[in-house]
Amino acid sequence: MRLGLFLRLLYASASLRFNPSSQRASNAHTPRIQCLDRVQVAWCSHSVGGEAVRAYPFCTMRCTVRRLIVYTVLITLISYTGFRLTQPVSIPISNPAANVGIVRSAGVQAGGETREPRMGASEPKIDVASVTPIVPTETRVDDLEEQPTSSPPPPQPAQPRAPPPPPTPLLGADDQVVVKAEGNATVETEVNATRIHVGKPGEYVAPKSKLAEDNQLTAELVGRYAEDNIVMVTWANHHYHDFVRNWVRNVRKCGMRNYMVGAMDNELLEKLIDDEVPTFAMQSGLTTKDFGWGTANFHKMGRKKIELIHLFTEMGFDILVSDVDTVWLRNPLPYMAKYPHADVLTSSDHLANTAEGEGLEDPRKAHSAANIGIMLLRDTAKELAKEWVDVLEKDDKVWDQNVFNDLYRRGGGPSVKDDKNVVTGYDGKLKVGILPVSMFASGHTYFVQRMHEKVGVEPYVVHATFQYSGTEGKRHRMREALLWEDSPEYYDPPGGLLVFTPDVPKELLDNSQSVEGHFDLVNHQILQVRSALQVAQKLGRVLVMPELYCGFDRWWAPHKGTIPGSDTTLPYLCPMDHVFEVETWMREQPVEESGPHIDFREYSFFRNPLVPTNVRDSTVTVSLVDECGREECTQAVGKAAPAGQDTIVAARNFTDVQVQTLLTEYKDVKVLNFTSMVGAFSQFEDPEDAKKFSNRIKKYAAIWCCKHRNPGHIWYDMEFDIVPHVDRHNRKWDGGKNKWKLVTGP
């Protein structure tokens, strides 16, 4: 079309001529100029006194001027046409999810393999009938059908397709297309010998405003951040803003940019925009506080998650689902690309390694439930996603995870797996793989079993499951594993820190393989923690927790030391929430009833590189001995230690007032390092202070579960050794026949 126009204009310019017609003497006829074959340009005459006056010289001049003007216009048109023929085509894209891409009509992949190319929302889609491949001589791109924008787009009927291909279509070495979109949604496609890379995922584009209506989930928005048709998605409400920040920080450390965060309320939406995090408004109408596991809000939140999965797959995207209580350590996309024929790759609650090397779990052995907190669903799984939503809408009591497990296992099973451990499921329509539990780790395989260390692999992600103490417990687990980053003030608290070396006798560890032996081991450590809390409260310092060791694992059901089917080695380094209720430690209590608040830090605190050097260097050691004899101590009993000492030696079994006096000259020291807390603290000198402290710690201890049913659990007691005392359940232990012992319940 353009070449034809160019030739016609060239011919017309060559035909331009000046043709003075036969000039007659009659005033009724004046000469005229003819240009471009019979097109009359002007009469060359003028009137004087009502009579026509011939002016041939003037006529000739005017004709020459007009001819120059015509030449100029034609040359300009010819130059512009030639320029356009040598430039890439600019195509406005109003809806990237409608897509522009390249499709091989024969569906041939490099290497001779035939497949149906995957059409991703971030990949430009051009109908093959309208595209002439680029060759050294000429390129032609005709009309492209532009599809209307919708938010979200209407559901598309599922199309039968070949086994799912890799996420990006493959082209020959000479294929090339450049597509530029209007506005901020610029999509540039550069092709090499093997694949297309669409756009620059993660280049944040600020929305029009912070209003929810300007941040709706659309295919255009998703296409801006998707890479190879995949986008990683999490979601949260304002209560979990710090989890979102930690999630985003670690995703970025992995080098990933194709991620988005759904904001379930406007408060979080505004903060994410301030943080320049790719986001969209969900307007869930749910609480802006903690969802609370198992609550009605928790189940409603789960349904929002499944709706998102459905929307993304309907728009043609592959979605990598990630709960916000995950920490990404490596980019998982290269691993998942090893299984292009899998429609779904899901994490699992299985607690034993069945994978060979870094392969998928063996479905014949890894029979535990799939965990939907980490899973990749390709757009080929849109039918499953739709049915998933439908089932949840019909029954508001059913758990979203159970529904997925029922759907994907329907009509399939481990007997129909391939050599890569990918099974057929969902009535034979989908291929499903179980991600290795050592690398896509649960809260048990990572924090408790440390399976990755045993197997010798590097994890991709950690999910804070199999934990206790709610949201606070999740934060603390991540802090213990150095997977959480706090503000600078966290690492240099006012008032300073108190740390101690725990005493864990080998004899107690060796004899911990029974319920009674387990409690002997844990109770010995509880006494040390209680003394440290008493000292920290009196000195106004933050307690750095010690490592804790447990003889038996903690679970929700009866067991014989380990969770059935798990690979846990006993005894083990146990998380704080296996023994203590972290939420209660964090909760503010009335000072008039419970005394001053006692802040604390994780046992790995000083292994964290974020702890400032000036904090580490400002340390004084407090060495405790049984008695101060022969001037062994640095001061007399009940006196203040002299200033300027690197090590202070003092007698154990001190009161709150004595330890405060002892360290009077060391209030400005950042860290007090006690060599032991065994028998360190004797009592509060003021009985009222003792009562308040008792009120504070009474509910600090958690439960161990479970010995047998109904109820089977046994509560730890922070004051089990004190006679008499009343426990958290108002049971009185006064010695003798009523000596504290292991009892289940309430």
PDB file of C-alpha atoms in Angstrom, residues 23-262:
ATOM      1  CA  GLN A  23      -2.976  32.815 -26.338  1.00  0.00           C
ATOM      2  CA  ARG A  24      -5.668  34.741 -28.028  1.00  0.00           C
ATOM      3  CA  ALA A  25      -5.960  38.550 -28.409  1.00  0.00           C
ATOM      4  CA  SER A  26      -9.562  38.517 -27.331  1.00  0.00           C
ATOM      5  CA  ASN A  27     -10.289  40.008 -23.884  1.00  0.00           C
ATOM      6  CA  ALA A  28     -12.835  37.277 -23.338  1.00  0.00           C
ATOM      7  CA  HIS A  29     -10.159  34.611 -23.203  1.00  0.00           C
ATOM      8  CA  THR A  30      -6.992  34.832 -21.173  1.00  0.00           C
ATOM      9  CA  PRO A  31      -4.182  32.276 -20.991  1.00  0.00           C
ATOM     10  CA  ARG A  32      -4.207  29.658 -18.214  1.00  0.00           C
ATOM     11  CA  ILE A  33      -1.588  27.463 -16.515  1.00  0.00           C
ATOM     12  CA  GLN A  34      -2.015  23.688 -16.626  1.00  0.00           C
ATOM     13  CA  CYS A  35      -0.205  21.401 -14.189  1.00  0.00           C
ATOM     14  CA  LEU A  36      -0.465  17.691 -13.440  1.00  0.00           C
ATOM     15  CA  ASP A  37      -2.539  16.836 -16.517  1.00  0.00           C
ATOM     16  CA  ARG A  38      -5.676  18.948 -16.988  1.00  0.00           C
ATOM     17  CA  VAL A  39      -5.881  20.321 -13.478  1.00  0.00           C
ATOM     18  CA  GLN A  40      -6.657  24.024 -13.772  1.00  0.00           C
ATOM     19  CA  VAL A  41      -4.639  25.989 -11.279  1.00  0.00           C
ATOM     20  CA  ALA A  42      -5.458  29.658 -11.969  1.00  0.00           C
ATOM     21  CA  TRP A  43      -6.678  32.150 -14.556  1.00  0.00           C
ATOM     22  CA  CYS A  44      -3.881  34.501 -15.459  1.00  0.00           C
ATOM     23  CA  SER A  45      -5.774  37.766 -15.886  1.00  0.00           C
ATOM     24  CA  HIS A  46      -7.045  40.699 -13.954  1.00  0.00           C
ATOM     25  CA  SER A  47      -9.752  43.326 -14.483  1.00  0.00           C
ATOM     26  CA  VAL A  48      -9.377  47.084 -14.908  1.00  0.00           C
ATOM     27  CA  GLY A  49     -12.456  49.204 -15.218  1.00  0.00           C
ATOM     28  CA  GLY A  50     -14.587  46.167 -15.769  1.00  0.00           C
ATOM     29  CA  GLU A  51     -12.484  44.954 -18.698  1.00  0.00           C
ATOM     30  CA  ALA A  52     -10.239  41.977 -18.674  1.00  0.00           C
ATOM     31  CA  VAL A  53      -6.623  42.997 -19.029  1.00  0.00           C
ATOM     32  CA  ARG A  54      -4.064  40.434 -20.097  1.00  0.00           C
ATOM     33  CA  ALA A  55      -0.858  40.305 -18.122  1.00  0.00           C
ATOM     34  CA  TYR A  56       1.249  37.533 -19.525  1.00  0.00           C
ATOM     35  CA  PRO A  57       4.504  38.364 -17.736  1.00  0.00           C
ATOM     36  CA  PHE A  58       2.664  38.541 -14.414  1.00  0.00           C
ATOM     37  CA  CYS A  59       0.879  35.356 -15.269  1.00  0.00           C
ATOM     38  CA  THR A  60       4.161  33.592 -15.938  1.00  0.00           C
ATOM     39  CA  MET A  61       5.575  34.716 -12.609  1.00  0.00           C
ATOM     40  CA  ARG A  62       2.522  33.569 -10.676  1.00  0.00           C
ATOM     41  CA  CYS A  63       2.627  30.229 -12.415  1.00  0.00           C
ATOM     42  CA  THR A  64       6.284  29.749 -11.499  1.00  0.00           C
ATOM     43  CA  VAL A  65       5.555  30.467  -7.813  1.00  0.00           C
ATOM     44  CA  ARG A  66       2.707  27.973  -7.779  1.00  0.00           C
ATOM     45  CA  ARG A  67       4.888  25.387  -9.431  1.00  0.00           C
ATOM     46  CA  LEU A  68       7.553  25.811  -6.751  1.00  0.00           C
ATOM     47  CA  ILE A  69       4.948  25.429  -4.044  1.00  0.00           C
ATOM     48  CA  VAL A  70       3.664  22.209  -5.566  1.00  0.00           C
ATOM     49  CA  TYR A  71       7.206  20.859  -5.929  1.00  0.00           C
ATOM     50  CA  THR A  72       7.914  21.624  -2.285  1.00  0.00           C
ATOM     51  CA  VAL A  73       4.768  19.862  -1.045  1.00  0.00           C
ATOM     52  CA  LEU A  74       5.436  16.807  -3.190  1.00  0.00           C
ATOM     53  CA  ILE A  75       9.062  16.506  -2.102  1.00  0.00           C
ATOM     54  CA  THR A  76       7.961  16.720   1.544  1.00  0.00           C
ATOM     55  CA  LEU A  77       5.391  13.961   1.037  1.00  0.00           C
ATOM     56  CA  ILE A  78       7.901  11.765  -0.751  1.00  0.00           C
ATOM     57  CA  SER A  79      10.519  12.235   1.990  1.00  0.00           C
ATOM     58  CA  TYR A  80       7.997  11.425   4.742  1.00  0.00           C
ATOM     59  CA  THR A  81       6.804   8.317   2.904  1.00  0.00           C
ATOM     60  CA  GLY A  82      10.341   7.045   2.475  1.00  0.00           C
ATOM     61  CA  PHE A  83      11.105   7.677   6.146  1.00  0.00           C
ATOM     62  CA  ARG A  84       8.050   5.732   7.308  1.00  0.00           C
ATOM     63  CA  LEU A  85       8.966   2.783   5.129  1.00  0.00           C
ATOM     64  CA  THR A  86      12.274   2.397   6.976  1.00  0.00           C
ATOM     65  CA  GLN A  87      10.957   2.728  10.560  1.00  0.00           C
ATOM     66  CA  PRO A  88       9.380   0.244  13.024  1.00  0.00           C
ATOM     67  CA  VAL A  89       5.624   0.411  13.328  1.00  0.00           C
ATOM     68  CA  SER A  90       4.165   2.300  16.286  1.00  0.00           C
ATOM     69  CA  ILE A  91       1.102   0.514  17.608  1.00  0.00           C
ATOM     70  CA  PRO A  92      -1.078   1.958  20.376  1.00  0.00           C
ATOM     71  CA  ILE A  93      -1.939  -0.649  22.990  1.00  0.00           C
ATOM     72  CA  SER A  94      -4.813   0.122  25.275  1.00  0.00           C
ATOM     73  CA  ASN A  95      -4.952  -3.324  26.863  1.00  0.00           C
ATOM     74  CA  PRO A  96      -1.744  -5.348  27.145  1.00  0.00           C
ATOM     75  CA  ALA A  97      -3.777  -8.321  28.325  1.00  0.00           C
ATOM     76  CA  ALA A  98      -5.378  -8.319  24.900  1.00  0.00           C
ATOM     77  CA  ASN A  99      -1.778  -8.833  23.870  1.00  0.00           C
ATOM     78  CA  VAL A 100       0.407  -8.493  20.904  1.00  0.00           C
ATOM     79  CA  GLY A 101       2.699 -11.378  20.126  1.00  0.00           C
ATOM     80  CA  ILE A 102       4.195 -13.533  17.416  1.00  0.00           C
ATOM     81  CA  VAL A 103       2.710 -16.880  16.570  1.00  0.00           C
ATOM     82  CA  ARG A 104       4.383 -19.429  14.342  1.00  0.00           C
ATOM     83  CA  SER A 105       1.702 -20.740  12.069  1.00  0.00           C
ATOM     84  CA  ALA A 106       3.246 -24.184  12.093  1.00  0.00           C
ATOM     85  CA  GLY A 107       3.880 -24.128  15.853  1.00  0.00           C
ATOM     86  CA  VAL A 108       7.479 -25.185  15.417  1.00  0.00           C
ATOM     87  CA  GLN A 109       9.912 -24.738  18.267  1.00  0.00           C
ATOM     88  CA  ALA A 110      13.669 -24.616  17.987  1.00  0.00           C
ATOM     89  CA  GLY A 111      15.062 -28.085  17.747  1.00  0.00           C
ATOM     90  CA  GLY A 112      12.168 -29.346  15.667  1.00  0.00           C
ATOM     91  CA  GLU A 113       9.674 -29.848  18.512  1.00  0.00           C
ATOM     92  CA  THR A 114       6.117 -28.944  17.581  1.00  0.00           C
ATOM     93  CA  ARG A 115       4.022 -27.166  20.185  1.00  0.00           C
ATOM     94  CA  GLU A 116       1.345 -24.571  20.586  1.00  0.00           C
ATOM     95  CA  PRO A 117       2.960 -21.332  21.740  1.00  0.00           C
ATOM     96  CA  ARG A 118       1.850 -19.872  25.035  1.00  0.00           C
ATOM     97  CA  MET A 119       0.210 -16.494  24.670  1.00  0.00           C
ATOM     98  CA  GLY A 120       1.025 -14.416  27.716  1.00  0.00           C
ATOM     99  CA  ALA A 121      -0.550 -11.179  28.739  1.00  0.00           C
ATOM    100  CA  SER A 122       2.789  -9.473  28.648  1.00  0.00           C
ATOM    101  CA  GLU A 123       3.651 -10.834  25.212  1.00  0.00           C
ATOM    102  CA  PRO A 124       2.554  -8.829  22.150  1.00  0.00           C
ATOM    103  CA  LYS A 125       0.146 -10.811  19.973  1.00  0.00           C
ATOM    104  CA  ILE A 126       0.020 -10.301  16.242  1.00  0.00           C
ATOM    105  CA  ASP A 127      -2.107 -12.408  13.947  1.00  0.00           C
ATOM    106  CA  VAL A 128       0.170 -14.323  11.585  1.00  0.00           C
ATOM    107  CA  ALA A 129      -1.992 -13.481   8.611  1.00  0.00           C
ATOM    108  CA  SER A 130      -1.206  -9.835   9.209  1.00  0.00           C
ATOM    109  CA  VAL A 131       2.541 -10.136   9.700  1.00  0.00           C
ATOM    110  CA  THR A 132       5.259 -10.335   7.122  1.00  0.00           C
ATOM    111  CA  PRO A 133       8.480 -11.563   8.782  1.00  0.00           C
ATOM    112  CA  ILE A 134      11.283  -9.060   8.716  1.00  0.00           C
ATOM    113  CA  VAL A 135      13.678  -9.668   5.864  1.00  0.00           C
ATOM    114  CA  PRO A 136      16.616  -7.545   4.692  1.00  0.00           C
ATOM    115  CA  THR A 137      14.543  -5.827   1.988  1.00  0.00           C
ATOM    116  CA  GLU A 138      11.074  -4.985   3.264  1.00  0.00           C
ATOM    117  CA  THR A 139       8.794  -5.169   6.298  1.00  0.00           C
ATOM    118  CA  ARG A 140       5.027  -4.898   6.332  1.00  0.00           C
ATOM    119  CA  VAL A 141       2.693  -4.926   9.317  1.00  0.00           C
ATOM    120  CA  ASP A 142      -0.944  -4.379   8.484  1.00  0.00           C
ATOM    121  CA  ASP A 143      -4.008  -3.853  10.593  1.00  0.00           C
ATOM    122  CA  LEU A 144      -3.848  -5.070  14.176  1.00  0.00           C
ATOM    123  CA  GLU A 145      -7.092  -5.741  15.986  1.00  0.00           C
ATOM    124  CA  GLU A 146      -7.170  -3.717  19.177  1.00  0.00           C
ATOM    125  CA  GLN A 147      -9.262  -5.273  21.926  1.00  0.00           C
ATOM    126  CA  PRO A 148     -11.201  -3.218  24.441  1.00  0.00           C
ATOM    127  CA  THR A 149      -9.919  -2.711  27.968  1.00  0.00           C
ATOM    128  CA  SER A 150     -11.825  -4.279  30.835  1.00  0.00           C
ATOM    129  CA  SER A 151     -11.224  -4.536  34.572  1.00  0.00           C
ATOM    130  CA  PRO A 152     -11.136  -7.434  35.009  1.00  0.00           C
ATOM    131  CA  PRO A 153     -11.616  -8.781  31.481  1.00  0.00           C
ATOM    132  CA  PRO A 154     -14.639 -10.996  30.858  1.00  0.00           C
ATOM    133  CA  PRO A 155     -13.990 -14.713  31.288  1.00  0.00           C
ATOM    134  CA  GLN A 156     -12.705 -16.433  28.197  1.00  0.00           C
ATOM    135  CA  PRO A 157     -13.897 -19.950  27.368  1.00  0.00           C
ATOM    136  CA  ALA A 158     -11.223 -22.557  27.928  1.00  0.00           C
ATOM    137  CA  GLN A 159      -9.541 -23.546  24.702  1.00  0.00           C
ATOM    138  CA  PRO A 160      -8.134 -27.013  24.163  1.00  0.00           C
ATOM    139  CA  ARG A 161      -4.402 -26.890  23.845  1.00  0.00           C
ATOM    140  CA  ALA A 162      -1.374 -29.064  23.559  1.00  0.00           C
ATOM    141  CA  PRO A 163       0.750 -29.885  26.647  1.00  0.00           C
ATOM    142  CA  PRO A 164       1.759 -26.534  28.157  1.00  0.00           C
ATOM    143  CA  PRO A 165       4.898 -25.103  26.558  1.00  0.00           C
ATOM    144  CA  PRO A 166       7.592 -23.010  28.202  1.00  0.00           C
ATOM    145  CA  PRO A 167       6.389 -19.569  29.141  1.00  0.00           C
ATOM    146  CA  THR A 168       7.904 -17.708  26.186  1.00  0.00           C
ATOM    147  CA  PRO A 169       7.399 -18.344  22.473  1.00  0.00           C
ATOM    148  CA  LEU A 170      10.519 -19.207  20.525  1.00  0.00           C
ATOM    149  CA  LEU A 171      11.617 -17.561  17.313  1.00  0.00           C
ATOM    150  CA  GLY A 172      14.302 -17.936  14.748  1.00  0.00           C
ATOM    151  CA  ALA A 173      17.484 -15.975  14.952  1.00  0.00           C
ATOM    152  CA  ASP A 174      16.373 -13.528  12.295  1.00  0.00           C
ATOM    153  CA  ASP A 175      12.872 -12.812  13.634  1.00  0.00           C
ATOM    154  CA  GLN A 176      12.429  -9.367  15.116  1.00  0.00           C
ATOM    155  CA  VAL A 177       9.537  -7.197  16.148  1.00  0.00           C
ATOM    156  CA  VAL A 178       9.517  -3.913  18.010  1.00  0.00           C
ATOM    157  CA  VAL A 179       6.226  -2.771  19.462  1.00  0.00           C
ATOM    158  CA  LYS A 180       5.822   0.519  21.256  1.00  0.00           C
ATOM    159  CA  ALA A 181       2.767   1.327  23.293  1.00  0.00           C
ATOM    160  CA  GLU A 182       1.296   4.689  24.120  1.00  0.00           C
ATOM    161  CA  GLY A 183       1.725   6.351  27.491  1.00  0.00           C
ATOM    162  CA  ASN A 184       3.624   4.655  30.275  1.00  0.00           C
ATOM    163  CA  ALA A 185       2.865   1.104  29.168  1.00  0.00           C
ATOM    164  CA  THR A 186       5.814   0.767  26.826  1.00  0.00           C
ATOM    165  CA  VAL A 187       6.358  -2.712  25.519  1.00  0.00           C
ATOM    166  CA  GLU A 188       9.514  -3.357  23.544  1.00  0.00           C
ATOM    167  CA  THR A 189      10.271  -6.797  22.202  1.00  0.00           C
ATOM    168  CA  GLU A 190      13.793  -7.775  21.336  1.00  0.00           C
ATOM    169  CA  VAL A 191      14.384 -11.207  19.897  1.00  0.00           C
ATOM    170  CA  ASN A 192      17.534 -13.275  19.910  1.00  0.00           C
ATOM    171  CA  ALA A 193      18.113 -16.772  18.706  1.00  0.00           C
ATOM    172  CA  THR A 194      16.005 -18.439  21.370  1.00  0.00           C
ATOM    173  CA  ARG A 195      13.391 -16.307  23.076  1.00  0.00           C
ATOM    174  CA  ILE A 196      11.494 -13.047  23.385  1.00  0.00           C
ATOM    175  CA  HIS A 197      11.939 -10.794  26.381  1.00  0.00           C
ATOM    176  CA  VAL A 198       8.971  -8.476  26.780  1.00  0.00           C
ATOM    177  CA  GLY A 199       9.371  -5.166  28.495  1.00  0.00           C
ATOM    178  CA  LYS A 200      11.425  -4.342  31.561  1.00  0.00           C
ATOM    179  CA  PRO A 201       9.491  -5.925  34.421  1.00  0.00           C
ATOM    180  CA  GLY A 202       9.553  -4.121  37.711  1.00  0.00           C
ATOM    181  CA  GLU A 203      10.104  -0.639  36.300  1.00  0.00           C
ATOM    182  CA  TYR A 204       7.684   0.987  38.673  1.00  0.00           C
ATOM    183  CA  VAL A 205       5.142   3.322  37.102  1.00  0.00           C
ATOM    184  CA  ALA A 206       3.298   5.549  39.560  1.00  0.00           C
ATOM    185  CA  PRO A 207      -0.503   5.410  39.297  1.00  0.00           C
ATOM    186  CA  LYS A 208      -2.614   8.425  38.489  1.00  0.00           C
ATOM    187  CA  SER A 209      -3.534   8.794  42.165  1.00  0.00           C
ATOM    188  CA  LYS A 210      -3.777   6.836  45.415  1.00  0.00           C
ATOM    189  CA  LEU A 211      -7.515   6.362  44.971  1.00  0.00           C
ATOM    190  CA  ALA A 212      -8.759   2.808  44.665  1.00  0.00           C
ATOM    191  CA  GLU A 213     -10.499   3.557  41.361  1.00  0.00           C
ATOM    192  CA  ASP A 214      -7.150   4.516  39.823  1.00  0.00           C
ATOM    193  CA  ASN A 215      -5.502   1.300  40.970  1.00  0.00           C
ATOM    194  CA  GLN A 216      -7.822  -1.402  39.713  1.00  0.00           C
ATOM    195  CA  LEU A 217      -6.532  -4.795  38.637  1.00  0.00           C
ATOM    196  CA  THR A 218      -6.419  -4.810  34.849  1.00  0.00           C
ATOM    197  CA  ALA A 219      -4.619  -6.856  32.255  1.00  0.00           C
ATOM    198  CA  GLU A 220      -2.771  -3.712  31.219  1.00  0.00           C
ATOM    199  CA  LEU A 221      -1.462  -3.236  34.753  1.00  0.00           C
ATOM    200  CA  VAL A 222      -0.408  -6.865  35.107  1.00  0.00           C
ATOM    201  CA  GLY A 223       1.214  -6.850  31.681  1.00  0.00           C
ATOM    202  CA  ARG A 224       3.398  -3.970  32.791  1.00  0.00           C
ATOM    203  CA  TYR A 225       5.097  -6.141  35.421  1.00  0.00           C
ATOM    204  CA  ALA A 226       4.837  -9.708  34.086  1.00  0.00           C
ATOM    205  CA  GLU A 227       7.934 -11.399  32.713  1.00  0.00           C
ATOM    206  CA  ASP A 228       7.731 -14.396  30.405  1.00  0.00           C
ATOM    207  CA  ASN A 229       4.006 -14.270  31.125  1.00  0.00           C
ATOM    208  CA  ILE A 230       4.592 -14.972  34.843  1.00  0.00           C
ATOM    209  CA  VAL A 231       3.805 -12.626  37.692  1.00  0.00           C
ATOM    210  CA  MET A 232       4.388 -13.331  41.394  1.00  0.00           C
ATOM    211  CA  VAL A 233       1.506 -12.139  43.548  1.00  0.00           C
ATOM    212  CA  THR A 234       0.918 -11.686  47.242  1.00  0.00           C
ATOM    213  CA  TRP A 235      -1.722  -9.691  49.111  1.00  0.00           C
ATOM    214  CA  ALA A 236      -2.294  -8.319  52.591  1.00  0.00           C
ATOM    215  CA  ASN A 237      -4.136  -5.765  54.646  1.00  0.00           C
ATOM    216  CA  HIS A 238      -2.700  -2.827  56.564  1.00  0.00           C
ATOM    217  CA  HIS A 239      -1.994  -4.972  59.636  1.00  0.00           C
ATOM    218  CA  TYR A 240       0.620  -6.910  57.658  1.00  0.00           C
ATOM    219  CA  HIS A 241       2.439  -3.938  56.158  1.00  0.00           C
ATOM    220  CA  ASP A 242       5.721  -4.955  57.772  1.00  0.00           C
ATOM    221  CA  PHE A 243       5.318  -8.452  56.317  1.00  0.00           C
ATOM    222  CA  VAL A 244       4.792  -6.910  52.885  1.00  0.00           C
ATOM    223  CA  ARG A 245       7.922  -4.801  53.239  1.00  0.00           C
ATOM    224  CA  ASN A 246       9.940  -7.829  54.301  1.00  0.00           C
ATOM    225  CA  TRP A 247       8.469  -9.869  51.435  1.00  0.00           C
ATOM    226  CA  VAL A 248       9.253  -7.185  48.847  1.00  0.00           C
ATOM    227  CA  ARG A 249      12.752  -6.611  50.227  1.00  0.00           C
ATOM    228  CA  ASN A 250      13.663 -10.270  49.878  1.00  0.00           C
ATOM    229  CA  VAL A 251      12.013 -10.697  46.473  1.00  0.00           C
ATOM    230  CA  ARG A 252      14.094  -7.792  45.196  1.00  0.00           C
ATOM    231  CA  LYS A 253      17.250  -9.295  46.713  1.00  0.00           C
ATOM    232  CA  CYS A 254      16.567 -12.354  44.556  1.00  0.00           C
ATOM    233  CA  GLY A 255      16.668 -10.125  41.487  1.00  0.00           C
ATOM    234  CA  MET A 256      12.969 -10.536  40.757  1.00  0.00           C
ATOM    235  CA  ARG A 257      10.932  -7.650  39.400  1.00  0.00           C
ATOM    236  CA  ASN A 258       7.814  -9.378  38.093  1.00  0.00           C
ATOM    237  CA  TYR A 259       5.787  -9.132  41.288  1.00  0.00           C
ATOM    238  CA  MET A 260       2.658  -7.374  42.523  1.00  0.00           C
ATOM    239  CA  VAL A 261       1.000  -6.873  45.904  1.00  0.00           C
ATOM    240  CA  GLY A 262      -2.756  -6.754  46.304  1.00  0.00           C
TER     241      GLY A 262
END
